[in-house]
Amino acid sequence: MIEKALDHLVERLDGMAPTVALVLGSGLGGLVDQVEDARRISYAELPGFPRSGVSGHAGEVVAGHFAGTPVLMLSGRAHYYEHGNAAAMRPALEVLAGIGITQLILTNAAGSVDPEMGPGSVMLLTDHINFSGSNPLIGEPSDRRFVGLTEAYDAGLRKAIEKAAKATGTDLHKGVYMWFSGPCFETPAEIRMARIMGANAVGMSTVPEVILARFLGLRVAACSVITNLAAGMTGAELSHQETKDMAPLGGARLATILKRVFQDGLPENKV
Ligand code: HPA
């Protein structure tokens, strides 16, 4: 399955050899329109890639150049809450590693636990808390499953993102992302717990991909686009519609930052 997808992707890339991939969460899907010489490859063509059924998430790989750098953008991801399989992104990430991707930048929409980090904010993940009770490496038989996560979020990539935010005058928060399984939103009590536990944002994705990517030896960075203050913080009920409506606000900010990161050159791509 992996071999088939890998061969097909290599064929479709037609000599292009990106070393960096971006996973686009809600609000960032529009970034694929900024890819030059774009080749669009539907997940349906790639065995093992997820069939995402979440509205607001497409399902395609877009390869090309972003701000002059070869890149692979993944528009659409599998979420744990769709099927209870935390490893649903494993085949896709294995294919990326197989074609020579060494750096992975993940994006997502998230709720903020911090009243000072409102909707439209962008948060660079410094660390995460896996509160889902699951793990994508459960069942992995080799000793490689004992992945160290002390430095899960790559220092060089983080520095590049912080530098790009500064250079573009874009506000960038930093913090800890707490992974809840979803699909329901959290309760106010869970959000108070998250705050006490040291979380700054809460969401339903990204962490399993970070774990898998570290398992595969990729360098990882992740950014959240804040779509709402978390449950119980405003008195209003949360909804997926709000997530979709509000994501483009922070999404535009994050796009500005990421474009600059690619313009300036990613750490590994620098001579
Ligand atoms: N909780 C979990 N996931 C989310 C939220 C939230 O408040 N907002 C966007 N994704």
PDB file of C-alpha atoms and ligand atoms in Angstrom:
ATOM      1  CA  MET A   1       0.000   0.000   0.000  1.00  0.00           C
ATOM      2  CA  ILE A   2       2.733   2.418   1.048  1.00  0.00           C
ATOM      3  CA  GLU A   3       4.897   1.369  -1.934  1.00  0.00           C
ATOM      4  CA  LYS A   4       2.062   1.967  -4.368  1.00  0.00           C
ATOM      5  CA  ALA A   5       1.301   5.432  -2.995  1.00  0.00           C
ATOM      6  CA  LEU A   6       4.991   6.262  -2.867  1.00  0.00           C
ATOM      7  CA  ASP A   7       5.603   5.247  -6.489  1.00  0.00           C
ATOM      8  CA  HIS A   8       2.551   7.134  -7.671  1.00  0.00           C
ATOM      9  CA  LEU A   9       3.496  10.287  -5.784  1.00  0.00           C
ATOM     10  CA  VAL A  10       7.075  10.196  -7.090  1.00  0.00           C
ATOM     11  CA  GLU A  11       5.727   9.799 -10.614  1.00  0.00           C
ATOM     12  CA  ARG A  12       3.347  12.722 -10.190  1.00  0.00           C
ATOM     13  CA  LEU A  13       6.104  14.900  -8.691  1.00  0.00           C
ATOM     14  CA  ASP A  14       7.969  14.467 -11.949  1.00  0.00           C
ATOM     15  CA  GLY A  15      11.459  15.139 -10.653  1.00  0.00           C
ATOM     16  CA  MET A  16      10.501  17.623  -7.959  1.00  0.00           C
ATOM     17  CA  ALA A  17      12.078  16.702  -4.623  1.00  0.00           C
ATOM     18  CA  PRO A  18      10.621  18.734  -1.745  1.00  0.00           C
ATOM     19  CA  THR A  19      12.105  18.190   1.710  1.00  0.00           C
ATOM     20  CA  VAL A  20       9.397  20.064   3.594  1.00  0.00           C
ATOM     21  CA  ALA A  21       5.698  19.343   3.925  1.00  0.00           C
ATOM     22  CA  LEU A  22       2.874  21.393   5.379  1.00  0.00           C
ATOM     23  CA  VAL A  23      -0.314  19.902   6.794  1.00  0.00           C
ATOM     24  CA  LEU A  24      -3.087  22.440   6.375  1.00  0.00           C
ATOM     25  CA  GLY A  25      -5.750  22.639   9.052  1.00  0.00           C
ATOM     26  CA  SER A  26      -8.996  24.590   9.002  1.00  0.00           C
ATOM     27  CA  GLY A  27      -8.513  28.106   7.706  1.00  0.00           C
ATOM     28  CA  LEU A  28      -5.274  27.423   5.876  1.00  0.00           C
ATOM     29  CA  GLY A  29      -6.656  25.474   2.937  1.00  0.00           C
ATOM     30  CA  GLY A  30      -6.345  28.626   0.823  1.00  0.00           C
ATOM     31  CA  LEU A  31      -2.572  28.414   1.073  1.00  0.00           C
ATOM     32  CA  VAL A  32      -2.559  25.873  -1.756  1.00  0.00           C
ATOM     33  CA  ASP A  33      -3.572  28.710  -4.107  1.00  0.00           C
ATOM     34  CA  GLN A  34      -0.190  30.321  -3.441  1.00  0.00           C
ATOM     35  CA  VAL A  35       1.674  27.267  -4.695  1.00  0.00           C
ATOM     36  CA  GLU A  36       3.379  27.857  -8.041  1.00  0.00           C
ATOM     37  CA  ASP A  37       3.679  25.102 -10.682  1.00  0.00           C
ATOM     38  CA  ALA A  38       1.079  23.280  -8.593  1.00  0.00           C
ATOM     39  CA  ARG A  39       0.484  19.588  -9.144  1.00  0.00           C
ATOM     40  CA  ARG A  40      -2.658  18.460  -7.373  1.00  0.00           C
ATOM     41  CA  ILE A  41      -2.897  14.827  -6.405  1.00  0.00           C
ATOM     42  CA  SER A  42      -6.149  13.667  -4.828  1.00  0.00           C
ATOM     43  CA  TYR A  43      -5.864  11.456  -1.739  1.00  0.00           C
ATOM     44  CA  ALA A  44      -8.093   9.035  -3.673  1.00  0.00           C
ATOM     45  CA  GLU A  45      -5.115   8.353  -5.982  1.00  0.00           C
ATOM     46  CA  LEU A  46      -2.857   7.534  -3.047  1.00  0.00           C
ATOM     47  CA  PRO A  47      -3.562   4.219  -1.289  1.00  0.00           C
ATOM     48  CA  GLY A  48      -3.477   4.630   2.501  1.00  0.00           C
ATOM     49  CA  PHE A  49      -4.123   8.358   2.454  1.00  0.00           C
ATOM     50  CA  PRO A  50      -7.169   9.330   4.518  1.00  0.00           C
ATOM     51  CA  ARG A  51     -10.666   9.811   3.212  1.00  0.00           C
ATOM     52  CA  SER A  52     -11.514  12.839   5.293  1.00  0.00           C
ATOM     53  CA  GLY A  53     -15.194  13.323   5.855  1.00  0.00           C
ATOM     54  CA  VAL A  54     -14.919  16.530   7.872  1.00  0.00           C
ATOM     55  CA  SER A  55     -16.471  19.568   6.253  1.00  0.00           C
ATOM     56  CA  GLY A  56     -13.912  22.277   5.733  1.00  0.00           C
ATOM     57  CA  HIS A  57     -11.174  19.741   4.983  1.00  0.00           C
ATOM     58  CA  ALA A  58     -10.349  18.783   1.385  1.00  0.00           C
ATOM     59  CA  GLY A  59      -8.276  15.734   0.568  1.00  0.00           C
ATOM     60  CA  GLU A  60      -5.364  16.370  -1.737  1.00  0.00           C
ATOM     61  CA  VAL A  61      -1.636  16.750  -1.913  1.00  0.00           C
ATOM     62  CA  VAL A  62      -0.530  19.926  -3.635  1.00  0.00           C
ATOM     63  CA  ALA A  63       3.092  19.940  -4.727  1.00  0.00           C
ATOM     64  CA  GLY A  64       4.955  22.909  -6.144  1.00  0.00           C
ATOM     65  CA  HIS A  65       6.889  25.960  -5.056  1.00  0.00           C
ATOM     66  CA  PHE A  66       5.901  28.194  -2.167  1.00  0.00           C
ATOM     67  CA  ALA A  67       7.861  31.438  -1.901  1.00  0.00           C
ATOM     68  CA  GLY A  68      10.538  29.829  -4.064  1.00  0.00           C
ATOM     69  CA  THR A  69      10.895  26.625  -2.049  1.00  0.00           C
ATOM     70  CA  PRO A  70       9.730  23.193  -3.219  1.00  0.00           C
ATOM     71  CA  VAL A  71       6.942  22.073  -0.919  1.00  0.00           C
ATOM     72  CA  LEU A  72       4.285  19.442  -0.450  1.00  0.00           C
ATOM     73  CA  MET A  73       1.046  20.689   1.060  1.00  0.00           C
ATOM     74  CA  LEU A  74      -1.419  18.237   2.530  1.00  0.00           C
ATOM     75  CA  SER A  75      -4.882  19.690   2.422  1.00  0.00           C
ATOM     76  CA  GLY A  76      -7.048  17.505   4.616  1.00  0.00           C
ATOM     77  CA  ARG A  77      -6.170  15.145   7.436  1.00  0.00           C
ATOM     78  CA  ALA A  78      -7.712  12.241   9.289  1.00  0.00           C
ATOM     79  CA  HIS A  79      -8.929  12.996  12.797  1.00  0.00           C
ATOM     80  CA  TYR A  80      -9.026  10.448  15.590  1.00  0.00           C
ATOM     81  CA  TYR A  81     -12.676  11.266  16.230  1.00  0.00           C
ATOM     82  CA  GLU A  82     -13.690  10.120  12.742  1.00  0.00           C
ATOM     83  CA  HIS A  83     -12.977   6.449  13.436  1.00  0.00           C
ATOM     84  CA  GLY A  84     -11.039   6.020  16.671  1.00  0.00           C
ATOM     85  CA  ASN A  85      -7.823   5.233  14.809  1.00  0.00           C
ATOM     86  CA  ALA A  86      -5.057   7.473  16.122  1.00  0.00           C
ATOM     87  CA  ALA A  87      -2.669   6.107  13.493  1.00  0.00           C
ATOM     88  CA  ALA A  88      -4.857   7.034  10.524  1.00  0.00           C
ATOM     89  CA  MET A  89      -2.210   9.443   9.204  1.00  0.00           C
ATOM     90  CA  ARG A  90       0.595   6.903   9.477  1.00  0.00           C
ATOM     91  CA  PRO A  91       0.548   5.667   5.858  1.00  0.00           C
ATOM     92  CA  ALA A  92       0.507   9.252   4.533  1.00  0.00           C
ATOM     93  CA  LEU A  93       3.383  10.303   6.791  1.00  0.00           C
ATOM     94  CA  GLU A  94       5.357   7.177   5.891  1.00  0.00           C
ATOM     95  CA  VAL A  95       4.968   8.066   2.226  1.00  0.00           C
ATOM     96  CA  LEU A  96       6.213  11.610   2.921  1.00  0.00           C
ATOM     97  CA  ALA A  97       9.254  10.270   4.760  1.00  0.00           C
ATOM     98  CA  GLY A  98       9.736   7.790   1.897  1.00  0.00           C
ATOM     99  CA  ILE A  99       9.931  10.488  -0.774  1.00  0.00           C
ATOM    100  CA  GLY A 100      12.513  12.474   1.198  1.00  0.00           C
ATOM    101  CA  ILE A 101      10.495  14.868   3.359  1.00  0.00           C
ATOM    102  CA  THR A 102      12.575  15.677   6.435  1.00  0.00           C
ATOM    103  CA  GLN A 103      10.625  18.578   7.912  1.00  0.00           C
ATOM    104  CA  LEU A 104       6.932  18.722   8.694  1.00  0.00           C
ATOM    105  CA  ILE A 105       4.960  21.806   9.637  1.00  0.00           C
ATOM    106  CA  LEU A 106       1.514  21.050  11.027  1.00  0.00           C
ATOM    107  CA  THR A 107      -1.313  23.543  11.404  1.00  0.00           C
ATOM    108  CA  ASN A 108      -4.668  23.324  13.126  1.00  0.00           C
ATOM    109  CA  ALA A 109      -7.611  25.257  14.469  1.00  0.00           C
ATOM    110  CA  ALA A 110      -7.816  25.352  18.249  1.00  0.00           C
ATOM    111  CA  GLY A 111      -9.654  26.845  21.176  1.00  0.00           C
ATOM    112  CA  SER A 112      -7.780  29.148  23.534  1.00  0.00           C
ATOM    113  CA  VAL A 113      -7.615  28.559  27.269  1.00  0.00           C
ATOM    114  CA  ASP A 114      -6.020  31.956  27.791  1.00  0.00           C
ATOM    115  CA  PRO A 115      -8.368  35.006  27.766  1.00  0.00           C
ATOM    116  CA  GLU A 116      -5.473  37.124  26.431  1.00  0.00           C
ATOM    117  CA  MET A 117      -5.120  34.908  23.329  1.00  0.00           C
ATOM    118  CA  GLY A 118      -8.393  35.549  21.512  1.00  0.00           C
ATOM    119  CA  PRO A 119      -9.882  34.410  18.201  1.00  0.00           C
ATOM    120  CA  GLY A 120      -7.591  35.268  15.284  1.00  0.00           C
ATOM    121  CA  SER A 121      -4.432  34.668  17.302  1.00  0.00           C
ATOM    122  CA  VAL A 122      -1.706  32.321  16.136  1.00  0.00           C
ATOM    123  CA  MET A 123       0.102  30.057  18.600  1.00  0.00           C
ATOM    124  CA  LEU A 124       3.368  28.250  17.986  1.00  0.00           C
ATOM    125  CA  LEU A 125       3.377  24.946  19.835  1.00  0.00           C
ATOM    126  CA  THR A 126       6.229  24.584  22.286  1.00  0.00           C
ATOM    127  CA  ASP A 127       4.950  21.277  23.637  1.00  0.00           C
ATOM    128  CA  HIS A 128       1.785  19.212  23.947  1.00  0.00           C
ATOM    129  CA  ILE A 129      -0.287  17.221  26.412  1.00  0.00           C
ATOM    130  CA  ASN A 130      -1.822  14.033  25.071  1.00  0.00           C
ATOM    131  CA  PHE A 131      -5.151  13.903  26.914  1.00  0.00           C
ATOM    132  CA  SER A 132      -6.875  11.591  24.424  1.00  0.00           C
ATOM    133  CA  GLY A 133      -6.055   8.346  26.182  1.00  0.00           C
ATOM    134  CA  SER A 134      -4.799   7.032  22.867  1.00  0.00           C
ATOM    135  CA  ASN A 135      -1.543   6.916  20.985  1.00  0.00           C
ATOM    136  CA  PRO A 136      -0.833   6.242  17.301  1.00  0.00           C
ATOM    137  CA  LEU A 137       2.045   3.918  18.202  1.00  0.00           C
ATOM    138  CA  ILE A 138      -0.085   1.437  20.149  1.00  0.00           C
ATOM    139  CA  GLY A 139       0.428  -1.894  18.402  1.00  0.00           C
ATOM    140  CA  GLU A 140       3.730  -0.928  16.807  1.00  0.00           C
ATOM    141  CA  PRO A 141       5.821  -4.046  17.499  1.00  0.00           C
ATOM    142  CA  SER A 142       9.378  -2.703  17.224  1.00  0.00           C
ATOM    143  CA  ASP A 143      11.330  -1.039  20.013  1.00  0.00           C
ATOM    144  CA  ARG A 144      11.260   2.064  17.836  1.00  0.00           C
ATOM    145  CA  ARG A 145       7.849   2.671  19.459  1.00  0.00           C
ATOM    146  CA  PHE A 146       9.572   4.104  22.541  1.00  0.00           C
ATOM    147  CA  VAL A 147       9.931   7.525  20.954  1.00  0.00           C
ATOM    148  CA  GLY A 148      11.448  10.322  23.020  1.00  0.00           C
ATOM    149  CA  LEU A 149       9.339  13.466  22.961  1.00  0.00           C
ATOM    150  CA  THR A 150      11.519  15.700  25.123  1.00  0.00           C
ATOM    151  CA  GLU A 151      12.197  17.881  22.094  1.00  0.00           C
ATOM    152  CA  ALA A 152       9.237  16.945  19.931  1.00  0.00           C
ATOM    153  CA  TYR A 153       8.988  20.445  18.479  1.00  0.00           C
ATOM    154  CA  ASP A 154      12.186  21.239  16.602  1.00  0.00           C
ATOM    155  CA  ALA A 155      14.172  24.153  18.012  1.00  0.00           C
ATOM    156  CA  GLY A 156      15.497  25.261  14.606  1.00  0.00           C
ATOM    157  CA  LEU A 157      12.086  25.287  12.957  1.00  0.00           C
ATOM    158  CA  ARG A 158      10.570  27.099  15.918  1.00  0.00           C
ATOM    159  CA  LYS A 159      13.268  29.730  15.747  1.00  0.00           C
ATOM    160  CA  ALA A 160      12.649  30.192  12.012  1.00  0.00           C
ATOM    161  CA  ILE A 161       8.919  30.655  12.612  1.00  0.00           C
ATOM    162  CA  GLU A 162       9.502  33.137  15.459  1.00  0.00           C
ATOM    163  CA  LYS A 163      11.943  35.072  13.305  1.00  0.00           C
ATOM    164  CA  ALA A 164       9.460  35.196  10.415  1.00  0.00           C
ATOM    165  CA  ALA A 165       6.702  36.440  12.730  1.00  0.00           C
ATOM    166  CA  LYS A 166       8.957  39.224  13.965  1.00  0.00           C
ATOM    167  CA  ALA A 167      10.091  40.148  10.452  1.00  0.00           C
ATOM    168  CA  THR A 168       6.504  40.436   9.224  1.00  0.00           C
ATOM    169  CA  GLY A 169       5.270  42.224  12.352  1.00  0.00           C
ATOM    170  CA  THR A 170       2.816  39.416  13.061  1.00  0.00           C
ATOM    171  CA  ASP A 171       1.817  38.602  16.637  1.00  0.00           C
ATOM    172  CA  LEU A 172       2.805  35.070  17.570  1.00  0.00           C
ATOM    173  CA  HIS A 173       1.894  33.412  20.846  1.00  0.00           C
ATOM    174  CA  LYS A 174       3.714  30.384  22.151  1.00  0.00           C
ATOM    175  CA  GLY A 175       2.222  27.628  24.224  1.00  0.00           C
ATOM    176  CA  VAL A 176       1.180  24.118  25.032  1.00  0.00           C
ATOM    177  CA  TYR A 177      -1.516  22.347  22.983  1.00  0.00           C
ATOM    178  CA  MET A 178      -3.689  19.795  24.713  1.00  0.00           C
ATOM    179  CA  TRP A 179      -5.153  17.044  22.559  1.00  0.00           C
ATOM    180  CA  PHE A 180      -8.733  16.043  23.373  1.00  0.00           C
ATOM    181  CA  SER A 181     -10.266  13.234  21.333  1.00  0.00           C
ATOM    182  CA  GLY A 182     -13.376  15.193  20.299  1.00  0.00           C
ATOM    183  CA  PRO A 183     -15.636  15.254  18.411  1.00  0.00           C
ATOM    184  CA  CYS A 184     -17.664  17.050  21.059  1.00  0.00           C
ATOM    185  CA  PHE A 185     -16.166  20.216  22.437  1.00  0.00           C
ATOM    186  CA  GLU A 186     -14.842  20.270  25.984  1.00  0.00           C
ATOM    187  CA  THR A 187     -16.851  21.166  29.069  1.00  0.00           C
ATOM    188  CA  PRO A 188     -16.052  24.295  31.106  1.00  0.00           C
ATOM    189  CA  ALA A 189     -14.718  22.003  33.863  1.00  0.00           C
ATOM    190  CA  GLU A 190     -12.374  20.304  31.376  1.00  0.00           C
ATOM    191  CA  ILE A 191     -11.111  23.694  30.259  1.00  0.00           C
ATOM    192  CA  ARG A 192     -10.430  24.740  33.871  1.00  0.00           C
ATOM    193  CA  MET A 193      -8.541  21.454  34.251  1.00  0.00           C
ATOM    194  CA  ALA A 194      -6.600  22.095  31.029  1.00  0.00           C
ATOM    195  CA  ARG A 195      -5.534  25.497  32.342  1.00  0.00           C
ATOM    196  CA  ILE A 196      -4.404  24.075  35.675  1.00  0.00           C
ATOM    197  CA  MET A 197      -2.494  21.354  33.835  1.00  0.00           C
ATOM    198  CA  GLY A 198      -0.543  23.924  31.842  1.00  0.00           C
ATOM    199  CA  ALA A 199      -2.346  24.007  28.508  1.00  0.00           C
ATOM    200  CA  ASN A 200      -2.720  27.210  26.510  1.00  0.00           C
ATOM    201  CA  ALA A 201      -4.855  25.813  23.698  1.00  0.00           C
ATOM    202  CA  VAL A 202      -7.056  22.780  23.165  1.00  0.00           C
ATOM    203  CA  GLY A 203      -7.819  20.885  19.990  1.00  0.00           C
ATOM    204  CA  MET A 204      -8.674  17.595  18.320  1.00  0.00           C
ATOM    205  CA  SER A 205      -5.737  16.943  15.990  1.00  0.00           C
ATOM    206  CA  THR A 206      -1.997  17.336  15.402  1.00  0.00           C
ATOM    207  CA  VAL A 207      -0.629  15.430  18.413  1.00  0.00           C
ATOM    208  CA  PRO A 208      -0.925  11.974  16.803  1.00  0.00           C
ATOM    209  CA  GLU A 209       0.811  13.339  13.701  1.00  0.00           C
ATOM    210  CA  VAL A 210       3.591  14.837  15.809  1.00  0.00           C
ATOM    211  CA  ILE A 211       4.124  11.475  17.516  1.00  0.00           C
ATOM    212  CA  LEU A 212       4.135   9.616  14.190  1.00  0.00           C
ATOM    213  CA  ALA A 213       6.438  12.151  12.568  1.00  0.00           C
ATOM    214  CA  ARG A 214       8.940  11.875  15.426  1.00  0.00           C
ATOM    215  CA  PHE A 215       8.672   8.090  15.145  1.00  0.00           C
ATOM    216  CA  LEU A 216       9.606   8.455  11.468  1.00  0.00           C
ATOM    217  CA  GLY A 217      12.493  10.793  12.268  1.00  0.00           C
ATOM    218  CA  LEU A 218      10.990  13.961  10.799  1.00  0.00           C
ATOM    219  CA  ARG A 219      11.681  17.357  12.308  1.00  0.00           C
ATOM    220  CA  VAL A 220       8.395  18.904  13.399  1.00  0.00           C
ATOM    221  CA  ALA A 221       6.848  22.299  14.042  1.00  0.00           C
ATOM    222  CA  ALA A 222       3.181  23.078  14.627  1.00  0.00           C
ATOM    223  CA  CYS A 223       1.024  26.192  14.783  1.00  0.00           C
ATOM    224  CA  SER A 224      -2.536  26.697  15.976  1.00  0.00           C
ATOM    225  CA  VAL A 225      -4.971  29.213  14.612  1.00  0.00           C
ATOM    226  CA  ILE A 226      -7.227  30.233  17.485  1.00  0.00           C
ATOM    227  CA  THR A 227     -10.877  30.257  16.451  1.00  0.00           C
ATOM    228  CA  ASN A 228     -12.523  30.748  19.847  1.00  0.00           C
ATOM    229  CA  LEU A 229     -12.074  31.103  23.556  1.00  0.00           C
ATOM    230  CA  ALA A 230     -12.597  27.628  24.984  1.00  0.00           C
ATOM    231  CA  ALA A 231     -15.770  26.286  26.619  1.00  0.00           C
ATOM    232  CA  GLY A 232     -17.153  28.308  29.520  1.00  0.00           C
ATOM    233  CA  MET A 233     -14.981  31.352  28.894  1.00  0.00           C
ATOM    234  CA  THR A 234     -17.557  33.530  27.141  1.00  0.00           C
ATOM    235  CA  GLY A 235     -20.949  32.035  27.961  1.00  0.00           C
ATOM    236  CA  ALA A 236     -21.549  31.248  24.276  1.00  0.00           C
ATOM    237  CA  GLU A 237     -21.916  27.689  22.971  1.00  0.00           C
ATOM    238  CA  LEU A 238     -19.175  26.434  20.639  1.00  0.00           C
ATOM    239  CA  SER A 239     -19.779  25.050  17.159  1.00  0.00           C
ATOM    240  CA  HIS A 240     -17.933  23.642  14.172  1.00  0.00           C
ATOM    241  CA  GLN A 241     -19.463  26.432  12.112  1.00  0.00           C
ATOM    242  CA  GLU A 242     -17.694  28.953  14.353  1.00  0.00           C
ATOM    243  CA  THR A 243     -14.428  27.080  13.874  1.00  0.00           C
ATOM    244  CA  LYS A 244     -14.850  27.257  10.087  1.00  0.00           C
ATOM    245  CA  ASP A 245     -15.982  30.898  10.129  1.00  0.00           C
ATOM    246  CA  MET A 246     -13.195  32.132  12.398  1.00  0.00           C
ATOM    247  CA  ALA A 247     -10.271  30.055  11.115  1.00  0.00           C
ATOM    248  CA  PRO A 248      -9.499  32.277   8.092  1.00  0.00           C
ATOM    249  CA  LEU A 249      -8.785  35.239  10.422  1.00  0.00           C
ATOM    250  CA  GLY A 250      -5.789  33.636  12.134  1.00  0.00           C
ATOM    251  CA  GLY A 251      -5.212  31.590   8.992  1.00  0.00           C
ATOM    252  CA  ALA A 252      -4.263  34.728   7.075  1.00  0.00           C
ATOM    253  CA  ARG A 253      -1.798  35.700   9.821  1.00  0.00           C
ATOM    254  CA  LEU A 254      -0.268  32.250   9.864  1.00  0.00           C
ATOM    255  CA  ALA A 255      -0.014  32.264   6.060  1.00  0.00           C
ATOM    256  CA  THR A 256       1.982  35.520   6.265  1.00  0.00           C
ATOM    257  CA  ILE A 257       4.368  33.966   8.776  1.00  0.00           C
ATOM    258  CA  LEU A 258       4.805  30.716   6.861  1.00  0.00           C
ATOM    259  CA  LYS A 259       5.401  32.468   3.566  1.00  0.00           C
ATOM    260  CA  ARG A 260       8.217  34.407   5.177  1.00  0.00           C
ATOM    261  CA  VAL A 261       9.671  31.215   6.655  1.00  0.00           C
ATOM    262  CA  PHE A 262       9.823  29.724   3.174  1.00  0.00           C
ATOM    263  CA  GLN A 263      11.165  32.949   1.645  1.00  0.00           C
ATOM    264  CA  ASP A 264      13.991  33.116   4.169  1.00  0.00           C
ATOM    265  CA  GLY A 265      14.779  29.427   3.711  1.00  0.00           C
ATOM    266  CA  LEU A 266      14.127  26.641   6.169  1.00  0.00           C
ATOM    267  CA  PRO A 267      16.940  25.778   8.576  1.00  0.00           C
ATOM    268  CA  GLU A 268      17.948  22.554   6.821  1.00  0.00           C
ATOM    269  CA  ASN A 269      17.758  24.057   3.373  1.00  0.00           C
ATOM    270  CA  LYS A 270      20.270  26.765   4.260  1.00  0.00           C
ATOM    271  CA  VAL A 271      23.848  26.382   3.110  1.00  0.00           C
TER     272      VAL A 271
HETATM  273  N1  HPA B   1     -11.877  22.795  21.389  1.00  0.00           N
HETATM  274  C1  HPA B   1     -11.368  21.789  20.665  1.00  0.00           C
HETATM  275  N2  HPA B   1     -11.047  21.900  19.395  1.00  0.00           N
HETATM  276  C2  HPA B   1     -11.243  23.079  18.796  1.00  0.00           C
HETATM  277  C3  HPA B   1     -11.769  24.181  19.504  1.00  0.00           C
HETATM  278  C4  HPA B   1     -12.094  24.032  20.874  1.00  0.00           C
HETATM  279  O1  HPA B   1     -12.560  24.951  21.571  1.00  0.00           O
HETATM  280  N3  HPA B   1     -11.834  25.210  18.608  1.00  0.00           N
HETATM  281  C5  HPA B   1     -11.361  24.739  17.427  1.00  0.00           C
HETATM  282  N4  HPA B   1     -11.000  23.450  17.530  1.00  0.00           N
END
